[in-house]
XYZ file of C-alpha atoms in Angstrom:
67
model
C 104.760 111.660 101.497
C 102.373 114.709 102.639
C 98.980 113.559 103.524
C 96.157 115.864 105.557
C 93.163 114.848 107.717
C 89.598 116.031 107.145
C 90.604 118.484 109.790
C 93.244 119.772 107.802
C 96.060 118.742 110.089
C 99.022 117.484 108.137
C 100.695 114.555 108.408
C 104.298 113.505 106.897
C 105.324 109.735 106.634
C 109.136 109.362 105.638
C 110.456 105.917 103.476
C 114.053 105.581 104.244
C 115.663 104.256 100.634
C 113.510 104.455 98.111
C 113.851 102.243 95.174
C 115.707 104.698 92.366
C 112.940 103.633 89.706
C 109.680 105.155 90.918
C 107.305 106.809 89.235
C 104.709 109.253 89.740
C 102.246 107.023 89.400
C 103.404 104.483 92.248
C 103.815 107.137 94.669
C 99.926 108.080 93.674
C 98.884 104.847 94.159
C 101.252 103.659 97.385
C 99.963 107.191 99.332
C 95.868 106.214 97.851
C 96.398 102.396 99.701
C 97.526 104.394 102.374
C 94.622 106.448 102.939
C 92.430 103.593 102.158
C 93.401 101.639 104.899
C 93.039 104.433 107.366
C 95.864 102.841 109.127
C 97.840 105.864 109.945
C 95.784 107.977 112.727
C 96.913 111.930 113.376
C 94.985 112.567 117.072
C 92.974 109.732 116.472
C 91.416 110.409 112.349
C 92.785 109.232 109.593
C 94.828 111.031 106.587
C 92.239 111.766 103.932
C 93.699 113.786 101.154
C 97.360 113.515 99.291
C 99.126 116.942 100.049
C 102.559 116.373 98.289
C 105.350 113.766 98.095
C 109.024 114.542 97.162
C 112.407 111.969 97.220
C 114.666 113.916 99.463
C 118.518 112.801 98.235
C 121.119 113.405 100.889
C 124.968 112.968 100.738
C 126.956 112.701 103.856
C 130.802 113.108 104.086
C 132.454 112.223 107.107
C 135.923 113.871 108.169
C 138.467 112.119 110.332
C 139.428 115.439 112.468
C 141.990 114.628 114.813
C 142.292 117.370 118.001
């Protein structure tokens, strides 16, 4: 989730595992609670306006390499 400050600094926040079924319209409301409760400070202000939000999927394979 991509949030900026009235200042225009940015501000990322990162939800390890996701539930698969979200919508659009819980991320929209999750990241709105968020700025609401001006919990998150960047340099002391608060996030004030939604930026962006994508689900980032990652697949890791591991190799046994033997030297």
């Amino acid at each position: 989730m991509q949030f900026k400050t009235a200042s225009d600094k940015n501000y990322t926040l990162s939800v390890d595992a996701p539930k698969d079924s979200l919508t659009e319209q819980e991320i929209s409301n999750a990241m709105v609670a968020i700025i609401d409760s001006e919990v998150f400070l960047v340099r002391g202000e608060p996030v004030a306006t939604i930026k962006g939000a994508q689900i980032v999927d990652r697949q890791v394979t591991e190799y046994l390499v033997q030297a």
